[in-house]
Amino acid sequence: MDVRPRTDEAEPQDELAARLRLLQELSGLGVRALARDTGLSSSSLSRYLSGQTVPPWPAVIALCRLVKRDPRPLRPLWERSSTPLPAPPRTSRQARPTPRNDLPRDVPDFTGRHNALAAVLAAVDSHRVVAVDGMAGVGKTTLAVHAAHRLAADYPDAQLYVDLHGFTEGREPLDSGSALRMLLAALDVPSERVPQEGVEQLAACWRSELAGRRAVVVLDNAVDADQVRPLLPGAGPSVALITSRNRLLGLDEVPPVSLDVLSPQESAELLARASGDPGGADGRLAREPESAAEVLRLCGHLPLALRLAAARLRHRPGWTVGVLVDRLSQGTGEFDAAFAMSVRQLPGSQARLFRMLGLLPGSTFDEYVVAAVADVPVSSARAVLEDLLDAHLVQQPTADRYRLHDLVREHARRAGAQQDSAVARERALGRMLDYYVHATAAADEAMAFLAPGRPATAGRAPAELPRFTDKNAAFAWLVAEYENLIAAFEIADATGADVHVCELPRFMRAYFARRCGTTHLNHLFERSLAAAQRLDDPLHLAEAHSDLGFARYNAGRMAEADAAYEAAEPSLSRAGTVGARAELAMRRGYLRWDQGYVQEPLELFRTAGKAYETAGCRAGAAHAAASEAWAMLQLGHREEAAQRARDVLDMPHTDPAWPPTLTARITLGVAIAGDEPDEAAEHLRRALESARADRHLNNEAWCLNCLGVALRRMGRHEEALASHREAFALLDELFEEHWKIRFLNDYAETCRLAGLPEEALRLHRQALEAAPALGYRHEEARAHEGIAVLLEEADPAKAAEHRGAGQAVLREPDAVAH
């Protein structure tokens, strides 16, 4: 086998591509125009110009002739490029994911718009961005999606679509930050690389991700230029197609394409094609030309209204066109005439369910929430949704998700307000809120984030909920439903459904932990506390204070966390609930340790364990025991810590990823690292695998840091340093700087023992600077002690000063710095 390097043989191909790009520059044409004038495929031409593929010799001749250049000097270079050695297989950490394609289906009966389509493609070719504007229902989205499908072959890395809800009745336009998060998620950008706050930072991340890709992005239904400007691609080849009911005058650099209604001829052609009319003298439309013309008038030559009218005519072979005119004439407007006509053909139960869809808050929904809102079995909801799909009243972007066009949603809401009583609509809205709380509780239970709390009590549990086979399925549901859950929370808050406001964020903690969303979670729990105060229910009030304290703690706001936990105590005394008291004791234990208390955390974990046992909560008792072992380790009691951790690991359970085992394995691995290094390494490896499988990035960083501590105790300093560095690289991507304070002193100690005293001193001083401001008194004491050790020989007086300061920081006399 010939194993010579490929680089030497690949140079002619690269040089040929460079020469071809010079020819393109001489032509002054974009890829699409150049392909048209040379008779080449634009996708093939892109590959020739990028060096991915060697063009056939006739293609080289065609390019040269276009710019009046002699192709013969290129013949030797082309011949050397045509027989390169095969490239070695690429190696990467993971296989390249399948390119994302979110584009809605391209309508098979796309009609007219020849000039508009040509203008869109030309604008994309010259400016890489185009804005399509026009009135509602005129076909802006259809044109943009059709153009995007035409462009897909030339932009193979991703085809993305996002509805910006600029004119969606009953909801605010999608803010730029949320849209950017959706687009970055569609590109499978890991959440740890996505900035947590700031539209400018998100936009920069988005432009950076697009820079190396060839993607086409449809930004549908924009409200104004300010909303869409941060979403535009920057440097690189990617393109964007924008639609809006307004002309986006603020986007001076973006060429506009304005749509008017279809011409009478185009309207007639669309009605015929969409209705399945055979044409000619035998067609219904040809037999009733006056009625056909009246249909076009009643539909206002608007493509959306024409399609809805055509769907009724197609599915009613016994109708004359005159019957269609009569039904359209009963409506109050062009859109409502078409929508109402479609709805009137539905049986009463289907029409009622359609009206209920107008109450749903988000962009997409599934059959379970429809069943809950309509108070019907899921099988019935699924059957009705299929009928609504056939009538073009509902769309199905994916196999298990549905959506309503904005105009259809508006009609459903108006029809519901006119035909259903206020009491019926209020009850349906309540069933929707009940569904989202109970479904989220089921997802939370499947994810097993912490010791299970009490079940949802808001409203009434629906008859059927989604079944989550594992935590990954639960997390996927939360991701898909996130927009709806936040909208449901807002509706609950606005309508005074305070129990729902209290409970919904509780069941989203596991989601936010994996999304590193501490800022948003704090905001939700602040409002949950206000709802609990309105309820004046002791248990809800205690849980709300405790949850807000937990959110504050995870955001590094220690003093506020302490105050929230203190505020929970009086309500807990009134509520008398063992589980809530145990949960609060666990949370206070971790806070107390960070605040510089030493023995108190251990007692709090033991108190929590006894309370969980009294309540019959095995998982909670195991969590408490694992935390007790961790506290023993911090106090320097390694043998006792190891034994307690083994007790936890020996507890019987059926879940291979049982959450208490993570803390137990970390504790055991660090505790026995010096005496039983092989077993310690295995426990820490399994803990790290579990954190990664769980997609909990903070836990992954914790595992990496503790692995570094254990490797240091084994004397494997270089490996220890690598593990610490990996932990900090992960923390750098979390955009939550306060998490670093937990690991700086461990990293510094490893640096000291690895012979890097200057780096160790820098890290200890970094910890000393951050800890007091955040309230991490224990880490502050450890930083003083670490600096004292480093200064012991060079400056004994300064070392003594730091040692004394560290002892003064801790709140208990028997503190032990580990």
mmCIF file with all atom_site columns, C-alpha atoms in Angstrom, residues 22-143:
data_model
loop_
_atom_site.group_PDB
_atom_site.id
_atom_site.type_symbol
_atom_site.label_atom_id
_atom_site.label_alt_id
_atom_site.label_comp_id
_atom_site.label_asym_id
_atom_site.label_entity_id
_atom_site.label_seq_id
_atom_site.pdbx_PDB_ins_code
_atom_site.Cartn_x
_atom_site.Cartn_y
_atom_site.Cartn_z
_atom_site.occupancy
_atom_site.B_iso_or_equiv
_atom_site.pdbx_formal_charge
_atom_site.auth_seq_id
_atom_site.auth_comp_id
_atom_site.auth_asym_id
_atom_site.auth_atom_id
_atom_site.pdbx_PDB_model_num
ATOM 1   C CA . LEU A 1 22  ? -9.442  34.046 -10.335 1.00 0.00 ? 22  LEU A CA 1
ATOM 2   C CA . LEU A 1 23  ? -11.553 33.391 -13.427 1.00 0.00 ? 23  LEU A CA 1
ATOM 3   C CA . GLN A 1 24  ? -14.682 33.978 -11.346 1.00 0.00 ? 24  GLN A CA 1
ATOM 4   C CA . GLU A 1 25  ? -13.268 37.285 -10.078 1.00 0.00 ? 25  GLU A CA 1
ATOM 5   C CA . LEU A 1 26  ? -12.571 38.346 -13.656 1.00 0.00 ? 26  LEU A CA 1
ATOM 6   C CA . SER A 1 27  ? -16.178 37.553 -14.565 1.00 0.00 ? 27  SER A CA 1
ATOM 7   C CA . GLY A 1 28  ? -17.564 39.696 -11.738 1.00 0.00 ? 28  GLY A CA 1
ATOM 8   C CA . LEU A 1 29  ? -20.409 37.180 -11.310 1.00 0.00 ? 29  LEU A CA 1
ATOM 9   C CA . GLY A 1 30  ? -21.763 35.295 -8.317  1.00 0.00 ? 30  GLY A CA 1
ATOM 10  C CA . VAL A 1 31  ? -21.834 31.509 -8.312  1.00 0.00 ? 31  VAL A CA 1
ATOM 11  C CA . ARG A 1 32  ? -25.430 31.244 -9.496  1.00 0.00 ? 32  ARG A CA 1
ATOM 12  C CA . ALA A 1 33  ? -24.999 33.744 -12.321 1.00 0.00 ? 33  ALA A CA 1
ATOM 13  C CA . LEU A 1 34  ? -21.669 32.180 -13.320 1.00 0.00 ? 34  LEU A CA 1
ATOM 14  C CA . ALA A 1 35  ? -23.262 28.731 -13.396 1.00 0.00 ? 35  ALA A CA 1
ATOM 15  C CA . ARG A 1 36  ? -26.102 30.039 -15.555 1.00 0.00 ? 36  ARG A CA 1
ATOM 16  C CA . ASP A 1 37  ? -23.805 31.693 -18.109 1.00 0.00 ? 37  ASP A CA 1
ATOM 17  C CA . THR A 1 38  ? -21.513 28.658 -18.403 1.00 0.00 ? 38  THR A CA 1
ATOM 18  C CA . GLY A 1 39  ? -24.274 26.064 -18.411 1.00 0.00 ? 39  GLY A CA 1
ATOM 19  C CA . LEU A 1 40  ? -22.936 24.420 -15.259 1.00 0.00 ? 40  LEU A CA 1
ATOM 20  C CA . SER A 1 41  ? -24.768 23.317 -12.115 1.00 0.00 ? 41  SER A CA 1
ATOM 21  C CA . SER A 1 42  ? -24.323 25.886 -9.337  1.00 0.00 ? 42  SER A CA 1
ATOM 22  C CA . SER A 1 43  ? -23.713 23.154 -6.729  1.00 0.00 ? 43  SER A CA 1
ATOM 23  C CA . SER A 1 44  ? -21.047 21.523 -8.931  1.00 0.00 ? 44  SER A CA 1
ATOM 24  C CA . LEU A 1 45  ? -19.464 24.888 -9.635  1.00 0.00 ? 45  LEU A CA 1
ATOM 25  C CA . SER A 1 46  ? -19.246 25.582 -5.885  1.00 0.00 ? 46  SER A CA 1
ATOM 26  C CA . ARG A 1 47  ? -17.355 22.323 -5.424  1.00 0.00 ? 47  ARG A CA 1
ATOM 27  C CA . TYR A 1 48  ? -14.961 23.171 -8.280  1.00 0.00 ? 48  TYR A CA 1
ATOM 28  C CA . LEU A 1 49  ? -14.203 26.634 -6.863  1.00 0.00 ? 49  LEU A CA 1
ATOM 29  C CA . SER A 1 50  ? -13.649 25.312 -3.329  1.00 0.00 ? 50  SER A CA 1
ATOM 30  C CA . GLY A 1 51  ? -11.315 22.526 -4.468  1.00 0.00 ? 51  GLY A CA 1
ATOM 31  C CA . GLN A 1 52  ? -13.619 19.745 -3.261  1.00 0.00 ? 52  GLN A CA 1
ATOM 32  C CA . THR A 1 53  ? -13.963 18.285 -6.766  1.00 0.00 ? 53  THR A CA 1
ATOM 33  C CA . VAL A 1 54  ? -11.807 18.427 -9.889  1.00 0.00 ? 54  VAL A CA 1
ATOM 34  C CA . PRO A 1 55  ? -13.981 19.712 -12.746 1.00 0.00 ? 55  PRO A CA 1
ATOM 35  C CA . PRO A 1 56  ? -14.172 17.919 -16.096 1.00 0.00 ? 56  PRO A CA 1
ATOM 36  C CA . TRP A 1 57  ? -12.027 19.581 -18.777 1.00 0.00 ? 57  TRP A CA 1
ATOM 37  C CA . PRO A 1 58  ? -15.048 20.950 -20.714 1.00 0.00 ? 58  PRO A CA 1
ATOM 38  C CA . ALA A 1 59  ? -16.078 22.832 -17.571 1.00 0.00 ? 59  ALA A CA 1
ATOM 39  C CA . VAL A 1 60  ? -12.621 24.456 -17.394 1.00 0.00 ? 60  VAL A CA 1
ATOM 40  C CA . ILE A 1 61  ? -12.935 25.426 -21.068 1.00 0.00 ? 61  ILE A CA 1
ATOM 41  C CA . ALA A 1 62  ? -16.376 26.955 -20.471 1.00 0.00 ? 62  ALA A CA 1
ATOM 42  C CA . LEU A 1 63  ? -15.106 29.092 -17.596 1.00 0.00 ? 63  LEU A CA 1
ATOM 43  C CA . CYS A 1 64  ? -12.103 30.303 -19.598 1.00 0.00 ? 64  CYS A CA 1
ATOM 44  C CA . ARG A 1 65  ? -14.167 31.155 -22.678 1.00 0.00 ? 65  ARG A CA 1
ATOM 45  C CA . LEU A 1 66  ? -16.602 33.194 -20.592 1.00 0.00 ? 66  LEU A CA 1
ATOM 46  C CA . VAL A 1 67  ? -13.812 35.597 -19.606 1.00 0.00 ? 67  VAL A CA 1
ATOM 47  C CA . LYS A 1 68  ? -11.995 35.265 -22.953 1.00 0.00 ? 68  LYS A CA 1
ATOM 48  C CA . ARG A 1 69  ? -8.933  33.414 -21.613 1.00 0.00 ? 69  ARG A CA 1
ATOM 49  C CA . ASP A 1 70  ? -6.960  30.601 -23.292 1.00 0.00 ? 70  ASP A CA 1
ATOM 50  C CA . PRO A 1 71  ? -7.584  27.337 -21.381 1.00 0.00 ? 71  PRO A CA 1
ATOM 51  C CA . ARG A 1 72  ? -4.529  25.497 -22.755 1.00 0.00 ? 72  ARG A CA 1
ATOM 52  C CA . PRO A 1 73  ? -2.038  26.705 -20.069 1.00 0.00 ? 73  PRO A CA 1
ATOM 53  C CA . LEU A 1 74  ? -4.300  25.089 -17.456 1.00 0.00 ? 74  LEU A CA 1
ATOM 54  C CA . ARG A 1 75  ? -4.235  21.630 -19.123 1.00 0.00 ? 75  ARG A CA 1
ATOM 55  C CA . PRO A 1 76  ? -1.080  20.281 -17.357 1.00 0.00 ? 76  PRO A CA 1
ATOM 56  C CA . LEU A 1 77  ? -2.330  21.457 -13.976 1.00 0.00 ? 77  LEU A CA 1
ATOM 57  C CA . TRP A 1 78  ? -5.748  19.912 -14.653 1.00 0.00 ? 78  TRP A CA 1
ATOM 58  C CA . GLU A 1 79  ? -4.138  16.569 -15.617 1.00 0.00 ? 79  GLU A CA 1
ATOM 59  C CA . ARG A 1 80  ? -2.067  16.465 -12.402 1.00 0.00 ? 80  ARG A CA 1
ATOM 60  C CA . SER A 1 81  ? -5.145  17.322 -10.376 1.00 0.00 ? 81  SER A CA 1
ATOM 61  C CA . SER A 1 82  ? -7.266  14.621 -11.983 1.00 0.00 ? 82  SER A CA 1
ATOM 62  C CA . THR A 1 83  ? -5.364  11.688 -10.462 1.00 0.00 ? 83  THR A CA 1
ATOM 63  C CA . PRO A 1 84  ? -4.684  12.556 -6.815  1.00 0.00 ? 84  PRO A CA 1
ATOM 64  C CA . LEU A 1 85  ? -4.052  9.932  -4.199  1.00 0.00 ? 85  LEU A CA 1
ATOM 65  C CA . PRO A 1 86  ? -7.087  9.184  -2.025  1.00 0.00 ? 86  PRO A CA 1
ATOM 66  C CA . ALA A 1 87  ? -7.304  11.269 1.107   1.00 0.00 ? 87  ALA A CA 1
ATOM 67  C CA . PRO A 1 88  ? -6.804  9.492  4.412   1.00 0.00 ? 88  PRO A CA 1
ATOM 68  C CA . PRO A 1 89  ? -9.945  9.064  6.491   1.00 0.00 ? 89  PRO A CA 1
ATOM 69  C CA . ARG A 1 90  ? -10.764 12.030 8.676   1.00 0.00 ? 90  ARG A CA 1
ATOM 70  C CA . THR A 1 91  ? -10.492 11.587 12.401  1.00 0.00 ? 91  THR A CA 1
ATOM 71  C CA . SER A 1 92  ? -12.630 13.496 14.869  1.00 0.00 ? 92  SER A CA 1
ATOM 72  C CA . ARG A 1 93  ? -13.979 13.139 18.358  1.00 0.00 ? 93  ARG A CA 1
ATOM 73  C CA . GLN A 1 94  ? -17.392 12.413 16.999  1.00 0.00 ? 94  GLN A CA 1
ATOM 74  C CA . ALA A 1 95  ? -19.102 11.754 13.676  1.00 0.00 ? 95  ALA A CA 1
ATOM 75  C CA . ARG A 1 96  ? -20.386 14.767 11.807  1.00 0.00 ? 96  ARG A CA 1
ATOM 76  C CA . PRO A 1 97  ? -24.082 15.124 12.573  1.00 0.00 ? 97  PRO A CA 1
ATOM 77  C CA . THR A 1 98  ? -26.704 14.944 9.866   1.00 0.00 ? 98  THR A CA 1
ATOM 78  C CA . PRO A 1 99  ? -27.317 18.483 8.527   1.00 0.00 ? 99  PRO A CA 1
ATOM 79  C CA . ARG A 1 100 ? -30.390 20.091 10.109  1.00 0.00 ? 100 ARG A CA 1
ATOM 80  C CA . ASN A 1 101 ? -33.341 20.744 7.790   1.00 0.00 ? 101 ASN A CA 1
ATOM 81  C CA . ASP A 1 102 ? -36.207 22.623 9.467   1.00 0.00 ? 102 ASP A CA 1
ATOM 82  C CA . LEU A 1 103 ? -37.792 23.922 6.281   1.00 0.00 ? 103 LEU A CA 1
ATOM 83  C CA . PRO A 1 104 ? -41.538 23.399 6.023   1.00 0.00 ? 104 PRO A CA 1
ATOM 84  C CA . ARG A 1 105 ? -42.739 21.300 3.108   1.00 0.00 ? 105 ARG A CA 1
ATOM 85  C CA . ASP A 1 106 ? -42.486 22.971 -0.290  1.00 0.00 ? 106 ASP A CA 1
ATOM 86  C CA . VAL A 1 107 ? -45.995 23.113 -1.739  1.00 0.00 ? 107 VAL A CA 1
ATOM 87  C CA . PRO A 1 108 ? -46.271 20.907 -4.839  1.00 0.00 ? 108 PRO A CA 1
ATOM 88  C CA . ASP A 1 109 ? -48.635 23.352 -6.566  1.00 0.00 ? 109 ASP A CA 1
ATOM 89  C CA . PHE A 1 110 ? -46.470 26.472 -6.262  1.00 0.00 ? 110 PHE A CA 1
ATOM 90  C CA . THR A 1 111 ? -47.998 28.829 -8.789  1.00 0.00 ? 111 THR A CA 1
ATOM 91  C CA . GLY A 1 112 ? -46.864 32.050 -10.448 1.00 0.00 ? 112 GLY A CA 1
ATOM 92  C CA . ARG A 1 113 ? -44.420 34.373 -8.704  1.00 0.00 ? 113 ARG A CA 1
ATOM 93  C CA . HIS A 1 114 ? -41.852 33.906 -11.502 1.00 0.00 ? 114 HIS A CA 1
ATOM 94  C CA . ASN A 1 115 ? -40.551 37.463 -11.287 1.00 0.00 ? 115 ASN A CA 1
ATOM 95  C CA . ALA A 1 116 ? -40.621 37.503 -7.503  1.00 0.00 ? 116 ALA A CA 1
ATOM 96  C CA . LEU A 1 117 ? -38.763 34.190 -7.280  1.00 0.00 ? 117 LEU A CA 1
ATOM 97  C CA . ALA A 1 118 ? -36.124 35.411 -9.726  1.00 0.00 ? 118 ALA A CA 1
ATOM 98  C CA . ALA A 1 119 ? -35.739 38.605 -7.679  1.00 0.00 ? 119 ALA A CA 1
ATOM 99  C CA . VAL A 1 120 ? -35.307 36.631 -4.448  1.00 0.00 ? 120 VAL A CA 1
ATOM 100 C CA . LEU A 1 121 ? -32.641 34.356 -5.940  1.00 0.00 ? 121 LEU A CA 1
ATOM 101 C CA . ALA A 1 122 ? -30.814 37.298 -7.496  1.00 0.00 ? 122 ALA A CA 1
ATOM 102 C CA . ALA A 1 123 ? -30.808 39.193 -4.192  1.00 0.00 ? 123 ALA A CA 1
ATOM 103 C CA . VAL A 1 124 ? -29.454 36.145 -2.398  1.00 0.00 ? 124 VAL A CA 1
ATOM 104 C CA . ASP A 1 125 ? -26.745 35.794 -5.029  1.00 0.00 ? 125 ASP A CA 1
ATOM 105 C CA . SER A 1 126 ? -25.649 39.423 -4.748  1.00 0.00 ? 126 SER A CA 1
ATOM 106 C CA . HIS A 1 127 ? -26.296 40.287 -1.068  1.00 0.00 ? 127 HIS A CA 1
ATOM 107 C CA . ARG A 1 128 ? -26.778 36.899 0.666   1.00 0.00 ? 128 ARG A CA 1
ATOM 108 C CA . VAL A 1 129 ? -29.895 38.354 2.374   1.00 0.00 ? 129 VAL A CA 1
ATOM 109 C CA . VAL A 1 130 ? -33.332 39.265 1.048   1.00 0.00 ? 130 VAL A CA 1
ATOM 110 C CA . ALA A 1 131 ? -36.483 40.626 2.742   1.00 0.00 ? 131 ALA A CA 1
ATOM 111 C CA . VAL A 1 132 ? -39.871 39.556 1.337   1.00 0.00 ? 132 VAL A CA 1
ATOM 112 C CA . ASP A 1 133 ? -42.716 41.811 2.462   1.00 0.00 ? 133 ASP A CA 1
ATOM 113 C CA . GLY A 1 134 ? -46.427 41.998 1.746   1.00 0.00 ? 134 GLY A CA 1
ATOM 114 C CA . MET A 1 135 ? -49.868 41.817 3.326   1.00 0.00 ? 135 MET A CA 1
ATOM 115 C CA . ALA A 1 136 ? -51.130 38.912 5.400   1.00 0.00 ? 136 ALA A CA 1
ATOM 116 C CA . GLY A 1 137 ? -51.862 35.753 3.434   1.00 0.00 ? 137 GLY A CA 1
ATOM 117 C CA . VAL A 1 138 ? -50.174 36.973 0.273   1.00 0.00 ? 138 VAL A CA 1
ATOM 118 C CA . GLY A 1 139 ? -47.753 34.051 0.171   1.00 0.00 ? 139 GLY A CA 1
ATOM 119 C CA . LYS A 1 140 ? -44.565 35.479 1.648   1.00 0.00 ? 140 LYS A CA 1
ATOM 120 C CA . THR A 1 141 ? -43.720 32.335 3.597   1.00 0.00 ? 141 THR A CA 1
ATOM 121 C CA . THR A 1 142 ? -44.604 30.071 0.659   1.00 0.00 ? 142 THR A CA 1
ATOM 122 C CA . LEU A 1 143 ? -42.275 32.023 -1.615  1.00 0.00 ? 143 LEU A CA 1
#
